[in-house]
Amino acid sequence: MTQNAPVAVVGLGSMGYGVAASLMRGGRQTHGFDVNPQQVERFQSEGGAEGAITDVAATLEAVVVVVLNAAQTESVLFGAQGVVPQLSKGAVVLACATVPPEFARNMSTRCAEYGVHYLDAPISGGAAKAAAGQLSVMASGTDAAFAAARPVLSLMAETVFELGDTAGAGSAMKAVNQLLAGVHIAAMAEAMTFGITQGVEPEKFVEVISKCAGTSWMLENRAPHIVAGDYTPHSSVNIWPKDLGIVLDIAKSAQFSAPITAVALQQFIAAAGQGLGAEDDAAVAKVYARNAGITLPGESA
């Protein structure tokens, strides 16, 4: 990739916006695209490059796709206005959504038909690390795909795990991560609300357990949201029925039983059913609280 070669980020949510900002801060001419025009306007007002994707696609050397799921990824790449047929040969797609490994392999094959590299590149770290250019990337793809993507990866990621020369390996690792992350959030919510029934104050729960063997990164990151009564969605409840659903689909295809994942999934489905889908995923604690008849911080008794 040449210095200041145009790049684009498709999907300016909490993660994608941070990725785009990191690329721009690193000196890249960066286009940002999203179904929400206000996000595009915001990014352009902060220095993002202008122009419709159909007008600039041929100039792009990298497209980072940070959308919600496989269907959205496929639409961005090969939909009615899909970007891949418009890219120049040798351009690279970095696909960052949580998707099934087989889907990633299929997208890689289809991109190759257009002479476009595909890096299976799921991300982890949250919105704050995305904004700081400190994500972890679980990547797999050909040597050529890695070579084309490295200048972008160096600006958006603190750690890049190179997991093989075939797309799908990155997505498999992301599924493992999401299994643990989803289970840990649900377990944190269960533990905190259980503690409340025993007279353990939420603030004291965080203070003590975060320094004990029962802690987890998710506990330390999400439990303070409950203590603050702030469910602004850094990562929403609605993400988990999708991601844990992918995990269970993969498990089923491997004839692998994942009962703990299945139970955690039901709690997120219950939270979404209670109208909490757009809230921060820590709001799964409200399912436990309502079932137990207890009051969480920031809620009226």
Short mmCIF file of C-alpha atoms in Angstrom, two decimals:
data_model
loop_
_atom_site.label_atom_id
_atom_site.label_comp_id
_atom_site.label_asym_id
_atom_site.label_seq_id
_atom_site.Cartn_x
_atom_site.Cartn_y
_atom_site.Cartn_z
CA MET A 1 0.00 0.00 0.00
CA THR A 2 1.33 3.39 -0.93
CA GLN A 3 1.52 6.22 1.55
CA ASN A 4 -1.81 8.05 1.88
CA ALA A 5 -3.54 5.59 -0.46
CA PRO A 6 -7.31 5.95 0.05
CA VAL A 7 -8.96 3.42 2.32
CA ALA A 8 -12.55 2.99 3.46
CA VAL A 9 -14.41 1.73 6.49
CA VAL A 10 -17.93 0.43 5.94
CA GLY A 11 -19.95 0.46 9.15
CA LEU A 12 -19.50 3.43 11.46
CA GLY A 13 -20.92 1.99 14.64
CA SER A 14 -19.06 2.13 17.93
CA MET A 15 -16.29 -0.16 16.66
CA GLY A 16 -16.15 0.90 13.04
CA TYR A 17 -16.08 4.59 13.87
CA GLY A 18 -13.07 4.01 16.09
CA VAL A 19 -11.33 2.04 13.34
CA ALA A 20 -12.00 4.81 10.83
CA ALA A 21 -10.76 7.47 13.23
CA SER A 22 -7.58 5.47 13.89
CA LEU A 23 -6.85 5.11 10.17
CA MET A 24 -7.42 8.81 9.61
CA ARG A 25 -5.24 9.71 12.60
CA GLY A 26 -2.53 7.53 11.09
CA GLY A 27 -2.43 9.73 8.01
CA ARG A 28 -4.59 7.69 5.64
CA GLN A 29 -7.17 9.35 3.43
CA THR A 30 -10.16 7.57 4.91
CA HIS A 31 -13.72 7.30 3.62
CA GLY A 32 -16.43 6.25 6.05
CA PHE A 33 -19.74 4.73 4.97
CA ASP A 34 -22.80 3.75 6.98
CA VAL A 35 -26.54 3.26 6.50
CA ASN A 36 -26.97 6.12 8.98
CA PRO A 37 -26.16 9.33 7.07
CA GLN A 38 -25.61 11.22 10.32
CA GLN A 39 -22.66 9.01 11.14
CA VAL A 40 -21.16 9.68 7.71
CA GLU A 41 -21.67 13.42 8.13
CA ARG A 42 -20.10 13.31 11.58
CA PHE A 43 -17.06 11.45 10.27
CA GLN A 44 -16.61 13.83 7.36
CA SER A 45 -16.93 16.83 9.68
CA GLU A 46 -13.98 15.41 11.63
CA GLY A 47 -11.80 15.08 8.55
CA GLY A 48 -13.11 12.00 6.77
CA ALA A 49 -12.89 12.00 2.99
CA GLU A 50 -15.99 12.76 0.97
CA GLY A 51 -17.46 10.92 -1.99
CA ALA A 52 -19.93 8.13 -2.65
CA ILE A 53 -18.57 4.61 -2.46
CA THR A 54 -19.44 3.98 -6.11
CA ASP A 55 -17.31 6.99 -7.08
CA VAL A 56 -14.24 6.16 -4.98
CA ALA A 57 -14.19 2.35 -4.93
CA ALA A 58 -11.71 2.03 -7.81
CA THR A 59 -9.19 4.21 -5.93
CA LEU A 60 -9.33 2.24 -2.68
CA GLU A 61 -6.50 -0.06 -1.67
CA ALA A 62 -8.29 -1.41 1.41
CA VAL A 63 -11.87 -1.72 2.61
CA VAL A 64 -12.49 -2.52 6.28
CA VAL A 65 -15.97 -3.98 6.76
CA VAL A 66 -17.20 -3.52 10.34
CA VAL A 67 -20.89 -4.43 10.10
CA LEU A 68 -23.10 -6.61 12.28
CA ASN A 69 -23.27 -10.01 10.63
CA ALA A 70 -22.69 -12.24 7.62
CA ALA A 71 -25.74 -10.97 5.70
CA GLN A 72 -24.59 -7.37 5.99
CA THR A 73 -21.03 -8.33 5.07
CA GLU A 74 -22.21 -10.11 1.93
CA SER A 75 -24.42 -7.15 1.01
CA VAL A 76 -21.50 -4.73 1.33
CA LEU A 77 -19.23 -6.94 -0.75
CA PHE A 78 -21.57 -8.39 -3.38
CA GLY A 79 -25.00 -6.77 -2.99
CA ALA A 80 -26.75 -4.50 -5.46
CA GLN A 81 -24.01 -1.89 -5.00
CA GLY A 82 -21.40 -4.36 -3.79
CA VAL A 83 -17.93 -2.91 -3.52
CA VAL A 84 -15.81 -5.90 -4.59
CA PRO A 85 -16.61 -5.75 -8.34
CA GLN A 86 -15.71 -2.04 -8.24
CA LEU A 87 -12.32 -2.45 -6.56
CA SER A 88 -9.05 -2.54 -8.41
CA LYS A 89 -7.19 -5.83 -8.62
CA GLY A 90 -4.86 -6.19 -5.66
CA ALA A 91 -7.10 -4.29 -3.25
CA VAL A 92 -7.83 -6.00 0.06
CA VAL A 93 -11.01 -6.49 2.07
CA LEU A 94 -10.64 -6.81 5.84
CA ALA A 95 -13.85 -8.47 7.06
CA CYS A 96 -14.28 -7.82 10.79
CA ALA A 97 -17.79 -9.06 11.65
CA THR A 98 -18.40 -12.23 13.63
CA VAL A 99 -19.40 -14.78 10.97
CA PRO A 100 -19.32 -18.56 10.52
CA PRO A 101 -15.97 -19.87 9.25
CA GLU A 102 -17.58 -21.40 6.15
CA PHE A 103 -19.01 -17.99 5.23
CA ALA A 104 -15.55 -16.44 5.48
CA ARG A 105 -14.12 -19.12 3.18
CA ASN A 106 -16.89 -18.49 0.67
CA MET A 107 -16.31 -14.73 0.68
CA SER A 108 -12.58 -15.28 0.17
CA THR A 109 -13.23 -17.46 -2.88
CA ARG A 110 -15.64 -14.93 -4.38
CA CYS A 111 -13.26 -12.03 -3.80
CA ALA A 112 -10.44 -13.95 -5.47
CA GLU A 113 -12.56 -14.22 -8.62
CA TYR A 114 -12.23 -10.43 -8.92
CA GLY A 115 -8.52 -10.36 -8.08
CA VAL A 116 -9.31 -8.90 -4.63
CA HIS A 117 -7.63 -10.17 -1.48
CA TYR A 118 -9.80 -11.16 1.49
CA LEU A 119 -8.54 -11.16 5.07
CA ASP A 120 -10.75 -12.93 7.58
CA ALA A 121 -10.16 -10.40 10.37
CA PRO A 122 -12.60 -10.47 13.31
CA ILE A 123 -11.80 -7.90 15.97
CA SER A 124 -11.96 -7.73 19.75
CA GLY A 125 -11.32 -5.08 22.37
CA GLY A 126 -14.36 -2.82 22.51
CA ALA A 127 -15.11 0.70 21.36
CA ALA A 128 -12.42 2.39 23.47
CA LYS A 129 -9.63 0.25 22.03
CA ALA A 130 -11.02 0.69 18.53
CA ALA A 131 -10.80 4.45 18.96
CA ALA A 132 -7.25 4.16 20.26
CA GLY A 133 -6.09 1.88 17.45
CA GLN A 134 -5.43 -0.90 19.97
CA LEU A 135 -7.72 -3.71 18.86
CA SER A 136 -6.85 -7.38 18.80
CA VAL A 137 -7.36 -8.94 15.37
CA MET A 138 -7.80 -12.67 14.83
CA ALA A 139 -6.73 -12.89 11.21
CA SER A 140 -6.32 -15.54 8.56
CA GLY A 141 -5.74 -15.35 4.84
CA THR A 142 -3.15 -15.72 2.14
CA ASP A 143 0.30 -14.21 2.44
CA ALA A 144 -0.71 -11.69 -0.22
CA ALA A 145 -3.80 -10.70 1.77
CA PHE A 146 -1.72 -10.15 4.90
CA ALA A 147 0.85 -8.13 2.95
CA ALA A 148 -1.85 -5.89 1.49
CA ALA A 149 -3.60 -5.47 4.85
CA ARG A 150 -0.62 -4.88 7.16
CA PRO A 151 -0.43 -1.08 6.74
CA VAL A 152 -4.09 -0.82 7.81
CA LEU A 153 -3.70 -3.38 10.57
CA SER A 154 -0.77 -1.43 11.99
CA LEU A 155 -3.04 1.58 12.53
CA MET A 156 -6.14 -0.17 13.90
CA ALA A 157 -4.64 -2.95 16.01
CA GLU A 158 -2.28 -3.41 18.91
CA THR A 159 -2.11 -7.17 18.40
CA VAL A 160 -2.58 -9.12 15.19
CA PHE A 161 -2.80 -12.88 15.56
CA GLU A 162 -1.87 -14.54 12.27
CA LEU A 163 -3.85 -17.78 12.40
CA GLY A 164 -3.19 -19.38 9.05
CA ASP A 165 -3.22 -18.95 5.30
CA THR A 166 -6.88 -19.83 4.80
CA ALA A 167 -9.91 -17.69 5.57
CA GLY A 168 -12.12 -19.17 8.29
CA ALA A 169 -9.47 -19.73 10.94
CA GLY A 170 -9.87 -16.17 12.20
CA SER A 171 -13.64 -16.57 12.41
CA ALA A 172 -13.26 -19.88 14.24
CA MET A 173 -11.09 -18.21 16.88
CA LYS A 174 -13.56 -15.33 17.16
CA ALA A 175 -16.34 -17.84 17.82
CA VAL A 176 -14.29 -19.27 20.69
CA ASN A 177 -13.78 -15.75 22.06
CA GLN A 178 -17.46 -14.89 21.75
CA LEU A 179 -18.47 -18.08 23.53
CA LEU A 180 -16.38 -17.01 26.52
CA ALA A 181 -17.34 -13.33 26.33
CA GLY A 182 -21.07 -13.99 26.21
CA VAL A 183 -20.94 -16.57 28.97
CA HIS A 184 -18.81 -14.27 31.13
CA ILE A 185 -21.24 -11.35 30.78
CA ALA A 186 -24.19 -13.54 31.73
CA ALA A 187 -22.20 -15.09 34.60
CA MET A 188 -21.21 -11.64 35.85
CA ALA A 189 -24.86 -10.56 35.84
CA GLU A 190 -25.90 -13.72 37.66
CA ALA A 191 -23.17 -13.34 40.27
CA MET A 192 -23.83 -9.66 40.92
CA THR A 193 -27.58 -10.09 41.31
CA PHE A 194 -27.07 -13.19 43.45
CA GLY A 195 -24.80 -11.09 45.65
CA ILE A 196 -27.48 -8.42 45.97
CA THR A 197 -29.89 -11.04 47.36
CA GLN A 198 -27.27 -11.71 50.03
CA GLY A 199 -26.78 -8.07 50.93
CA VAL A 200 -23.67 -7.52 48.79
CA GLU A 201 -23.71 -3.97 47.43
CA PRO A 202 -22.91 -3.75 43.70
CA GLU A 203 -20.02 -1.33 44.31
CA LYS A 204 -18.49 -3.69 46.86
CA PHE A 205 -18.99 -6.62 44.47
CA VAL A 206 -16.85 -4.87 41.84
CA GLU A 207 -14.23 -3.78 44.38
CA VAL A 208 -13.75 -7.26 45.84
CA ILE A 209 -14.40 -9.71 43.00
CA SER A 210 -12.27 -7.78 40.50
CA LYS A 211 -9.31 -8.59 42.79
CA CYS A 212 -10.26 -12.24 43.33
CA ALA A 213 -10.04 -15.43 41.32
CA GLY A 214 -13.61 -15.16 40.10
CA THR A 215 -12.97 -12.07 38.03
CA SER A 216 -12.88 -11.79 34.24
CA TRP A 217 -12.19 -9.03 31.74
CA MET A 218 -15.91 -8.85 31.01
CA LEU A 219 -16.73 -8.53 34.70
CA GLU A 220 -14.27 -5.69 35.15
CA ASN A 221 -15.50 -3.97 31.99
CA ARG A 222 -19.28 -4.47 32.26
CA ALA A 223 -20.07 -4.63 35.99
CA PRO A 224 -19.31 -0.89 36.46
CA HIS A 225 -22.07 -0.14 33.94
CA ILE A 226 -24.56 -1.79 36.31
CA VAL A 227 -23.13 0.03 39.32
CA ALA A 228 -23.55 3.33 37.45
CA GLY A 229 -27.03 2.42 36.22
CA ASP A 230 -25.78 3.43 32.75
CA TYR A 231 -26.78 1.14 29.91
CA THR A 232 -25.56 3.29 27.03
CA PRO A 233 -24.81 0.61 24.43
CA HIS A 234 -21.07 0.18 24.01
CA SER A 235 -21.97 -3.38 22.97
CA SER A 236 -25.67 -4.12 22.86
CA VAL A 237 -27.76 -7.03 24.13
CA ASN A 238 -28.84 -7.68 20.53
CA ILE A 239 -25.32 -8.71 19.52
CA TRP A 240 -25.40 -11.83 21.67
CA PRO A 241 -28.34 -13.79 20.24
CA LYS A 242 -26.50 -13.44 16.91
CA ASP A 243 -23.00 -14.27 18.11
CA LEU A 244 -23.92 -17.07 20.52
CA GLY A 245 -26.29 -18.36 17.85
CA ILE A 246 -23.31 -18.60 15.48
CA VAL A 247 -21.34 -20.44 18.16
CA LEU A 248 -24.13 -22.98 18.62
CA ASP A 249 -24.56 -23.42 14.87
CA ILE A 250 -20.85 -24.20 14.55
CA ALA A 251 -21.06 -26.51 17.56
CA LYS A 252 -24.01 -28.35 16.04
CA SER A 253 -22.13 -28.85 12.77
CA ALA A 254 -19.22 -30.27 14.78
CA GLN A 255 -21.58 -32.48 16.85
CA PHE A 256 -20.31 -30.65 19.92
CA SER A 257 -22.52 -30.01 22.95
CA ALA A 258 -22.22 -26.47 24.37
CA PRO A 259 -24.79 -26.39 27.21
CA ILE A 260 -23.35 -23.40 29.09
CA THR A 261 -23.41 -21.33 25.89
CA ALA A 262 -27.02 -22.35 25.30
CA VAL A 263 -28.07 -21.20 28.78
CA ALA A 264 -26.29 -17.84 28.37
CA LEU A 265 -27.98 -17.38 25.00
CA GLN A 266 -31.40 -17.82 26.58
CA GLN A 267 -30.69 -15.04 29.06
CA PHE A 268 -29.82 -12.61 26.25
CA ILE A 269 -32.92 -13.70 24.31
CA ALA A 270 -34.95 -13.02 27.46
CA ALA A 271 -33.37 -9.58 27.79
CA ALA A 272 -34.21 -8.76 24.18
CA GLY A 273 -37.75 -10.02 24.76
CA GLN A 274 -38.06 -7.59 27.67
CA GLY A 275 -37.27 -4.69 25.34
CA LEU A 276 -33.62 -4.37 26.38
CA GLY A 277 -32.08 -5.30 23.03
CA ALA A 278 -30.71 -1.83 22.26
CA GLU A 279 -29.22 -1.36 25.73
CA ASP A 280 -25.68 -2.23 26.78
CA ASP A 281 -25.23 -5.97 27.13
CA ALA A 282 -24.74 -5.53 30.88
CA ALA A 283 -28.51 -5.02 30.92
CA VAL A 284 -28.87 -8.81 30.95
CA ALA A 285 -28.59 -8.28 34.71
CA LYS A 286 -32.10 -6.82 34.58
CA VAL A 287 -33.47 -10.24 33.65
CA TYR A 288 -32.05 -11.70 36.86
CA ALA A 289 -33.13 -8.68 38.90
CA ARG A 290 -36.73 -8.86 37.71
CA ASN A 291 -36.92 -12.59 38.31
CA ALA A 292 -35.56 -12.13 41.83
CA GLY A 293 -37.61 -9.02 42.63
CA ILE A 294 -34.54 -6.91 43.38
CA THR A 295 -33.66 -3.36 42.37
CA LEU A 296 -30.49 -2.47 40.49
CA PRO A 297 -28.68 0.89 40.86
CA GLY A 298 -30.44 3.72 39.07
CA GLU A 299 -33.82 1.98 39.09
CA SER A 300 -36.75 2.87 41.29
CA ALA A 301 -37.83 0.28 43.80
#
